[in-house]
Short mmCIF file of C-alpha atoms in Angstrom, two decimals:
data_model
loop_
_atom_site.label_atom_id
_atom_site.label_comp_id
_atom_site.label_asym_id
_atom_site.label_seq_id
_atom_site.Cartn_x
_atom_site.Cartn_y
_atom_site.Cartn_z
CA UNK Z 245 16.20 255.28 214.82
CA UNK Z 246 13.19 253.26 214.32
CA UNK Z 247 9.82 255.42 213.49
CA UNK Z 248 12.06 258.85 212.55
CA UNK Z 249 10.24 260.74 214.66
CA UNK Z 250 11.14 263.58 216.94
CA UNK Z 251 12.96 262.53 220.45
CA UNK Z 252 12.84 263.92 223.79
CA UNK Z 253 16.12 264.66 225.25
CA UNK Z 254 17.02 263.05 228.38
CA UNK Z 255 20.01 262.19 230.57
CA UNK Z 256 20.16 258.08 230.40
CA UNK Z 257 23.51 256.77 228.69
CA UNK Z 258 25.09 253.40 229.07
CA UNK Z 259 28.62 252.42 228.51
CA UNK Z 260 29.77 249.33 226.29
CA UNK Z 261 33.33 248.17 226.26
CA UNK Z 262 34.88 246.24 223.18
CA UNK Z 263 37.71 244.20 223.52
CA UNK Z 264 39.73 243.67 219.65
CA UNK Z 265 42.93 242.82 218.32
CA UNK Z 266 44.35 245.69 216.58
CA UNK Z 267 44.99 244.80 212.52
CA UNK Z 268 48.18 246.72 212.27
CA UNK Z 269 49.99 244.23 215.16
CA UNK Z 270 53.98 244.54 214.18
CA UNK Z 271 56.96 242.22 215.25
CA UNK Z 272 59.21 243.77 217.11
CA UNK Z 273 62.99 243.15 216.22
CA UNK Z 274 65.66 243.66 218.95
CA UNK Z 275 69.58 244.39 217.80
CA UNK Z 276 71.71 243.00 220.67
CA UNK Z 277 74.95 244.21 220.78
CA UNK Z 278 76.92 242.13 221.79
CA UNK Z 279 80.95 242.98 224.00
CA UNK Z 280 83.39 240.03 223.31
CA UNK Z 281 86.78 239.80 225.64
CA UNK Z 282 89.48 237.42 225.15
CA UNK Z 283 89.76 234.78 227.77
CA UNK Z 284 93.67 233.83 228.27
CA UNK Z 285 92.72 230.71 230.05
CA UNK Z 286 90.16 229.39 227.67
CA UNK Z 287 92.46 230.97 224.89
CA UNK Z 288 88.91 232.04 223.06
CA UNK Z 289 86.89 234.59 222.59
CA UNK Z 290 84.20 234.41 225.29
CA UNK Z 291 80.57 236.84 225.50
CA UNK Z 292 77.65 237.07 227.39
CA UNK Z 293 74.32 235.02 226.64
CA UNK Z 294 71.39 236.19 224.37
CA UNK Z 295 68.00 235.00 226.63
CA UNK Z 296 65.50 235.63 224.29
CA UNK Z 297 66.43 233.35 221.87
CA UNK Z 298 68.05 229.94 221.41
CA UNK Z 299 71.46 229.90 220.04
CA UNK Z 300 71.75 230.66 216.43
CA UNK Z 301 68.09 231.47 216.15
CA UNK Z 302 66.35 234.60 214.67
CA UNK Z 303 62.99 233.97 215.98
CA UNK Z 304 62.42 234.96 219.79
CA UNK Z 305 61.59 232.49 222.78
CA UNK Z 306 57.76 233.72 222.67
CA UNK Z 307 57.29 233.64 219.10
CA UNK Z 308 59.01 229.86 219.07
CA UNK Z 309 56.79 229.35 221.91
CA UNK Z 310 53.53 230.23 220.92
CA UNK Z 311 54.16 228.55 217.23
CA UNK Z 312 54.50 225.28 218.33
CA UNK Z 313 51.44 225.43 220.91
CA UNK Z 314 49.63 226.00 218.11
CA UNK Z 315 50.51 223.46 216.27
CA UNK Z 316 51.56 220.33 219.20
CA UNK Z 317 48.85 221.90 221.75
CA UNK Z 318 46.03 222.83 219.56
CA UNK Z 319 46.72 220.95 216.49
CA UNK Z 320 46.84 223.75 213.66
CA UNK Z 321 48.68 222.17 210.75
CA UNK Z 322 51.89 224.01 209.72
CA UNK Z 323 50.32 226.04 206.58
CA UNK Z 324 47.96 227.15 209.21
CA UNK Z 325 50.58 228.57 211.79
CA UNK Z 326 52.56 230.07 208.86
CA UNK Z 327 49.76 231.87 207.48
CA UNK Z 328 48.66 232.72 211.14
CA UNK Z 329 51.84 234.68 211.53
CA UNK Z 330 52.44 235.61 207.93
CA UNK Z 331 48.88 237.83 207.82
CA UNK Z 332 47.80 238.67 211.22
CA UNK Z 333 50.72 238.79 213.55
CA UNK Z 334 52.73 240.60 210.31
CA UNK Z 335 55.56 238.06 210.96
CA UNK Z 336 57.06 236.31 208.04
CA UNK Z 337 57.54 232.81 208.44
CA UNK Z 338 58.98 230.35 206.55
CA UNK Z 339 58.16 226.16 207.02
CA UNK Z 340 61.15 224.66 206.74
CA UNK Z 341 62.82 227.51 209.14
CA UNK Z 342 59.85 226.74 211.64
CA UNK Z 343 60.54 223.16 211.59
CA UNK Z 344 64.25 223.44 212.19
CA UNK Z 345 62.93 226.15 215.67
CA UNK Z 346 60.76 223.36 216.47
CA UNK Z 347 63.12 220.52 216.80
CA UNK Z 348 65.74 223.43 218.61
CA UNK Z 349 62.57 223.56 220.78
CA UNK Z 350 62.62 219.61 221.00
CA UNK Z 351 66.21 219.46 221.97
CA UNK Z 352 65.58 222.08 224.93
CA UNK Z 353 62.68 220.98 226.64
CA UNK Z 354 63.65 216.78 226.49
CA UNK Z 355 64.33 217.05 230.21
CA UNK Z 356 60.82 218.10 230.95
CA UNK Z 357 59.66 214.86 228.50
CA UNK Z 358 61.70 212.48 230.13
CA UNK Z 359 60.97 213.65 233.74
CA UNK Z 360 57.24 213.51 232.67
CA UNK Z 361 58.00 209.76 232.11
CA UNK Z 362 60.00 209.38 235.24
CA UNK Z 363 57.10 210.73 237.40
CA UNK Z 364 54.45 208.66 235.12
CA UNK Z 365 56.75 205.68 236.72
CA UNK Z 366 56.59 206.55 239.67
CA UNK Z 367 52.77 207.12 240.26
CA UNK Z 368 50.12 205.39 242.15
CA UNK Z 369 47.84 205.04 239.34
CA UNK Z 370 48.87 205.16 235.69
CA UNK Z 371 46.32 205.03 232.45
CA UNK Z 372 47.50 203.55 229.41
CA UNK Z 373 46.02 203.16 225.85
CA UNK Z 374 47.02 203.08 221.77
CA UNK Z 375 46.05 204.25 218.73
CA UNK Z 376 47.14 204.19 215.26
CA UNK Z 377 49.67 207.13 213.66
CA UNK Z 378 51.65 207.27 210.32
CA UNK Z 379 55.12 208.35 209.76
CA UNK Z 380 56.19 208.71 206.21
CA UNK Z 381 53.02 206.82 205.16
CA UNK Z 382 53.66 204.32 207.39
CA UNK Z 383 51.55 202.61 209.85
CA UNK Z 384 53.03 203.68 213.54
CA UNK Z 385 51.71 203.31 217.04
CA UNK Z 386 50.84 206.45 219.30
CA UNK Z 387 51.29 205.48 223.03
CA UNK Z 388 50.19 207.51 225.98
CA UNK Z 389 50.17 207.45 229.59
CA UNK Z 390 48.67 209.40 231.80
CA UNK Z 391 47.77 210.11 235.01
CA UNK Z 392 46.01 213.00 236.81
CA UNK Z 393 48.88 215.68 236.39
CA UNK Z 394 51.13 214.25 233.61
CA UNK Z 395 50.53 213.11 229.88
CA UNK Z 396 53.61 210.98 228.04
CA UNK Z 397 53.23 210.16 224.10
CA UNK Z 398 55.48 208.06 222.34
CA UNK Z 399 55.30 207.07 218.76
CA UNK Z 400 56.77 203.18 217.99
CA UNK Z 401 57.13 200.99 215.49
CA UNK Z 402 55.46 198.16 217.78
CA UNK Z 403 51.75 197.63 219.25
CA UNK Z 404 53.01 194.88 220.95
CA UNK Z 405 55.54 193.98 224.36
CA UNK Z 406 58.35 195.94 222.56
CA UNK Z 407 57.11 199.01 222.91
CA UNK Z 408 55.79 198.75 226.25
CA UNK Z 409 59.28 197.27 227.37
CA UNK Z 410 61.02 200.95 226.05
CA UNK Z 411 58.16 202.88 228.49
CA UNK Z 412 58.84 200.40 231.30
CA UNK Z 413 61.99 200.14 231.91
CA UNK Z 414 61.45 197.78 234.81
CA UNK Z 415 58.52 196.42 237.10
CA UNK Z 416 55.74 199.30 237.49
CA UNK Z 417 55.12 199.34 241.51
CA UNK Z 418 51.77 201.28 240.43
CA UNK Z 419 47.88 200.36 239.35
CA UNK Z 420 47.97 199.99 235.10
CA UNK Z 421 44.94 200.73 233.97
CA UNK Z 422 44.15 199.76 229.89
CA UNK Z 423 41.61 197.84 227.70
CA UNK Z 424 42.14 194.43 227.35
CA UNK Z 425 44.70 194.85 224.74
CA UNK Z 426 47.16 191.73 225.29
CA UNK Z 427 50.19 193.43 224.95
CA UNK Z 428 49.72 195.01 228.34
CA UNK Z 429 49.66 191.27 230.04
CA UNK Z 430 53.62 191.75 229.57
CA UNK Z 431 54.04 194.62 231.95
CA UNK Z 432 55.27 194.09 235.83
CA UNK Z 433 53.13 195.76 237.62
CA UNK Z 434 51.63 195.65 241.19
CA UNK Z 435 48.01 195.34 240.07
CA UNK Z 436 46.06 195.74 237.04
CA UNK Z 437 42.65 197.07 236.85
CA UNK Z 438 40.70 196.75 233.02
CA UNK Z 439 38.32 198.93 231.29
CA UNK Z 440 34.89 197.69 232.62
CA UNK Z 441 33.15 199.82 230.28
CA UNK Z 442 34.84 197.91 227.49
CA UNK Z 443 33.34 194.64 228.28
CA UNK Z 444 29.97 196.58 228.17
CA UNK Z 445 30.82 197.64 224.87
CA UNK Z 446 31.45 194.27 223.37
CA UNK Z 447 28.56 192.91 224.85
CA UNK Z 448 26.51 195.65 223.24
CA UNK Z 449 28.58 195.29 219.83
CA UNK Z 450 27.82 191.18 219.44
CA UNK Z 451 24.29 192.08 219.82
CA UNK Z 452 24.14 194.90 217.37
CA UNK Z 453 26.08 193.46 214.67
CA UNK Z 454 26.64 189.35 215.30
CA UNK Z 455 24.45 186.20 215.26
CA UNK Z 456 24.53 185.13 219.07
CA UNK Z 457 22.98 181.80 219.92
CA UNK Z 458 20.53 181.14 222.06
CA UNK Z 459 22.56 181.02 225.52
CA UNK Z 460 23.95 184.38 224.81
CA UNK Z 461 20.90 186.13 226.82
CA UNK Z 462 21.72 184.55 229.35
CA UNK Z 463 25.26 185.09 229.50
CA UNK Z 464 25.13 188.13 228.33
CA UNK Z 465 22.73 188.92 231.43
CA UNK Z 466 24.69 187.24 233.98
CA UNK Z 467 27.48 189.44 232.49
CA UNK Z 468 25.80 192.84 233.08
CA UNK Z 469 24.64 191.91 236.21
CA UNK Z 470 27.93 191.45 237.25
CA UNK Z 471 29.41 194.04 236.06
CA UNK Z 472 26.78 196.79 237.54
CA UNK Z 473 26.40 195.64 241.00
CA UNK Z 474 30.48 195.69 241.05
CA UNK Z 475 29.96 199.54 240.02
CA UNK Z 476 27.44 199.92 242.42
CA UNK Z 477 28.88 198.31 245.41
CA UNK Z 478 31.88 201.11 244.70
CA UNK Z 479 29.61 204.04 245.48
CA UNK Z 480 28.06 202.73 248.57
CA UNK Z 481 29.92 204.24 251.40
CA UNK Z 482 27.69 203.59 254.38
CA UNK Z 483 28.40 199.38 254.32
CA UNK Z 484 30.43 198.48 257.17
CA UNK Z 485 33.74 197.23 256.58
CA UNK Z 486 32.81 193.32 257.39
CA UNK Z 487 29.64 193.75 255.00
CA UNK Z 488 31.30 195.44 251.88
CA UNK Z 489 33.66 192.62 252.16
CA UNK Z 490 31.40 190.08 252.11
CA UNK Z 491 30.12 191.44 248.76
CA UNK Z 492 33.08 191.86 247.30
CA UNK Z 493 33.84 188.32 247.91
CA UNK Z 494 30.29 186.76 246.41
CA UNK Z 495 31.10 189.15 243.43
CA UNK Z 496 34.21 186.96 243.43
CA UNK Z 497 32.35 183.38 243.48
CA UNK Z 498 29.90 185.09 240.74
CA UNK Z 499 32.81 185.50 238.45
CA UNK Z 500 34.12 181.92 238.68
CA UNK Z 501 30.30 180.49 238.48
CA UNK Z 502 29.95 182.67 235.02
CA UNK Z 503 33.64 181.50 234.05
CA UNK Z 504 33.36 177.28 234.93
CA UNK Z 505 29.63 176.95 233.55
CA UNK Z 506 29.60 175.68 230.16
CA UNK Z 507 29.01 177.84 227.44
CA UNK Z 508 28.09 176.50 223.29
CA UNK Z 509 27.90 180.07 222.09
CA UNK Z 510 30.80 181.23 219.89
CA UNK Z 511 30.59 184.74 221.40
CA UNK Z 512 30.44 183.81 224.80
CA UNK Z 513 33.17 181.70 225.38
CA UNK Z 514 35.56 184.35 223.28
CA UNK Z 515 34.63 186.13 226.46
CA UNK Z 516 34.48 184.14 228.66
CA UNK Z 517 38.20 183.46 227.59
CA UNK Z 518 39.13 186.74 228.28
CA UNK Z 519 37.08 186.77 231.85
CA UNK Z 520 39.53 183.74 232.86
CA UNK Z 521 42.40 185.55 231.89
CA UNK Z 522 41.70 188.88 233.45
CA UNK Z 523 40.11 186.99 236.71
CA UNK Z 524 41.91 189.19 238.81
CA UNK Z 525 42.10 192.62 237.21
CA UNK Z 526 38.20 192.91 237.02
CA UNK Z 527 37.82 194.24 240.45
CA UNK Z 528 40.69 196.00 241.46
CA UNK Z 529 39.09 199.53 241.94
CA UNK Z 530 36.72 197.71 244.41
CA UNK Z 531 40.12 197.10 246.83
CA UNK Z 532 41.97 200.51 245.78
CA UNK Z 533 40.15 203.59 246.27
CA UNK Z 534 41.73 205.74 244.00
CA UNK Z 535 41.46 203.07 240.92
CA UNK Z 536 38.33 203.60 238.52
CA UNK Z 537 36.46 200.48 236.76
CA UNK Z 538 37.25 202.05 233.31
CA UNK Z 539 40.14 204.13 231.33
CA UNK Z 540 38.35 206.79 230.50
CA UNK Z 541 40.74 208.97 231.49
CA UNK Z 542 43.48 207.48 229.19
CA UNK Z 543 40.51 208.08 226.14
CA UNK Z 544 40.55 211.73 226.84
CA UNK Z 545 44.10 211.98 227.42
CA UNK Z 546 44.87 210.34 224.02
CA UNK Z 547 41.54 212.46 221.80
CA UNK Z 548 43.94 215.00 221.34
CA UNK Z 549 46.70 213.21 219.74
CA UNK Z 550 43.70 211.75 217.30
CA UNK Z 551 42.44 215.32 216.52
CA UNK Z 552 46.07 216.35 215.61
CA UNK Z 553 46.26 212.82 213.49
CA UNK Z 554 43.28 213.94 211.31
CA UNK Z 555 44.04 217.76 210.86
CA UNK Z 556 47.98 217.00 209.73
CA UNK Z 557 48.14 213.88 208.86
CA UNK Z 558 50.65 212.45 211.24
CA UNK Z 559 54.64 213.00 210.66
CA UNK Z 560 56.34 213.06 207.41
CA UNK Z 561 60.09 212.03 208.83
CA UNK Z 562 61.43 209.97 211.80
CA UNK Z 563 62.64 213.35 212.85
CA UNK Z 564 59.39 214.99 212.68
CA UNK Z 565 57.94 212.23 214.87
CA UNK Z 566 60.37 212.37 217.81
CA UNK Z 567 59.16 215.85 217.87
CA UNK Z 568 55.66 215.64 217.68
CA UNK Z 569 55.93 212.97 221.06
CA UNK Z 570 57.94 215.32 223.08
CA UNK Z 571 56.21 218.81 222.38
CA UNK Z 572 52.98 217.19 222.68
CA UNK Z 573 53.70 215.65 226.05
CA UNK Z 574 55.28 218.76 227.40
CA UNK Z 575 51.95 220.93 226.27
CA UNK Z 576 49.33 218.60 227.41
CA UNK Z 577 51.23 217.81 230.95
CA UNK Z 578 51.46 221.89 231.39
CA UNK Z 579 47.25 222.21 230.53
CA UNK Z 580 47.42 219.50 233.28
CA UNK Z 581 48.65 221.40 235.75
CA UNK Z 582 46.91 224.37 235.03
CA UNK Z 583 49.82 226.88 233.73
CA UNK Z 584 50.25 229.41 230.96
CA UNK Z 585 52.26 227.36 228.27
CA UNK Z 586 53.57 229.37 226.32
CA UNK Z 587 54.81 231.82 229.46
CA UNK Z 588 55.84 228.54 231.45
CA UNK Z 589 58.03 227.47 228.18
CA UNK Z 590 59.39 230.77 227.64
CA UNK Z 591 60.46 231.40 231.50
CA UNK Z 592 62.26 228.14 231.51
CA UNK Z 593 64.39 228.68 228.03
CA UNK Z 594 65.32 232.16 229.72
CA UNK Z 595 66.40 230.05 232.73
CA UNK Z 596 68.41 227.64 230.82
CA UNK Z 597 70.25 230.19 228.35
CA UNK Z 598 70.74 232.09 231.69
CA UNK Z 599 72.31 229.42 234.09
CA UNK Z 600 72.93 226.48 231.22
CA UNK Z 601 70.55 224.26 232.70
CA UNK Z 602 66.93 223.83 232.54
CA UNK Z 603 64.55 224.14 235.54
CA UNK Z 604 61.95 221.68 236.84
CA UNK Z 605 58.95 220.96 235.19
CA UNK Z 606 56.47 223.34 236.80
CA UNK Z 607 53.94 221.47 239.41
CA UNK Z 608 50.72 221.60 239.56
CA UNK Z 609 49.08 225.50 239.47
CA UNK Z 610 46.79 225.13 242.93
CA UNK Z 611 45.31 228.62 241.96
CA UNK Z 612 44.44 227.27 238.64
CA UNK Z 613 42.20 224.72 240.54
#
């Protein structure tokens, strides 16, 4: 194959497998015939239920699944999915007839969404943060929550205590964990613990793009100094007892010396401000193990929402956004947990066109890891 020359034959071969989708992939449509009896109590005609798809619908369970992880779970916009299934999955689709499957979808699975909010309630430690959205060109607010096995969205008209008041419906016996957004100052809770990491940030920001005067070194060193040997006090397990809470304690009086010293700078009495206001939710993780010092898990949790925001534009109807928060909760909580979604949501439609209810939301897939 290379020089052209003559070869000598020998007995060497090696096998290569290829793995492909095939290009002539075909739908597969199922006639169900279907006995009806008369029922003389009911004084109606009465028949046995379809499983594989929702009532009135022409488009199976795993097709209905699978269509809407694509576009809630991995944020393909809606032309995409159609011409996904139009050209290689040889399945015509049409968008308004997808949209009306997906709020069907919607309508089946809000038990899962509002037991994912029940058990966000009801957790030890719960991350919180915000982020811009647009319904009907309007300006919106996309909420989440999360914690280490669950993921609730909501979209609201509000940034503010309204919308936090329709997540909680009462006091929140848990750790919140946000930014320093004010709005979350309105929530009952049993502790609070704020983002560390964005105090760093603003410290960084004022010197990168303001006019600090001179005390800001100072503060601004004080600040870090503060900040890091909090952080590093967490990660060193062999103090005793008596001696980690002796630092915890001068980390304390170090906090009120930075907040009750007098500060001329502009900058550093904006935060400063804040320090006196969030006195007590600075060190929180230092007291409760399983509380970080930042809401970086909250960040990730919420990326996805933002990639979906710039591939489709956000929602173009009320309607349309209702949807987008439940789907996208129910797919992100089941990549949580480690299962199959589009197996997990067709096994649980089966279950509820089978017995009329739907089962719990799977737990967590140990085998998954």
């Amino acid at each position: 194959p290379e020089c052209r020359g003559r070869l000598t034959r020998c007995a060497d071969v090696r096998t290569r497998y290829v793995e492909d989708v095939p290009d002539d992939l075909q739908p597969i449509c199922t006639a169900h015939v279907i006995h009806r009896d008369w029922c003389p109590r009911c004084r109606k005609r009465v028949e046995p239920r379809v499983t594989a798809a929702l009532p009135g619908a022409t488009l199976g369970n795993q097709t209905l699944a699978l269509s809407a992880w694509l576009h809630y779970g991995l944020g393909h916009t809606l032309a995409q999915v159609i011409d996904v299934f139009n050209y290689q999955l040889q399945l015509k689709l049409t968008p308004g007839g997808l949209l009306q499957a997906w709020y069907r979808l919607q309508e089946a699975l809000f038990p899962w969404y509002a037991g994912i909010q029940r058990e966000a309630l009801a957790s030890a430690v719960l991350h919180a943060d915000e982020t811009g959205w647009r319904v009907q060109g309007k300006t919106r607010w996309l909420w989440c929550f999360s914690t280490g096995e669950s993921t609730y969205y909501m979209i609201d008209r509000k940034r503010g205590s309204p919308a936090l008041a329709r997540f909680f419906a009462g006091e929140f016996a848990g750790t919140l964990v946000s930014d320093f957004w004010g709005a979350y100052n309105f929530v009952q809770c049993g502790a609070r613990q704020t983002c560390l990491v964005h105090l760093l940030r603003d410290l960084e920001h004022v010197e990168r793009y303001k006019h600090p005067g001179p005390q800001w070194p100072e503060f601004a060193k004080q600040l870090r100094r503060l900040v890091g040997d909090a952080i590093r006090l967490r990660k060193k397990v062999e103090l005793s007892p008596d001696e980690f809470a002796s630092r915890r304690r001068r980390l304390d009086v170090r906090l009120a010396g930075l907040n009750d010293a007098s500060w001329d700078d502009v900058e550093a009495c904006r935060l400063v401000k804040r320090l006196r206001r969030h006195r007590d939710d600075l060190f929180t993780f230092l007291d409760r193990p399983n509380v970080p010092f930042d809401n970086n898990h909250a960040e990730r949790a919420i990326r996805p929402a933002v990639v979906i925001r710039k591939n489709s534009y956000c929602n173009r109807s009320e309607r349309g956004a209702d949807a987008q928060a439940v789907l996208m909760s129910v797919y992100r909580t089941l990549k949580q947990r480690g299962h199959d979604p589009i197996t997990a949501i067709r096994q649980a439609l089966e279950t509820q066109l089978a017995t009329g209810s739907l089962p719990p939301l799977p737990p967590k897939n140990t085998a998954a890891g």
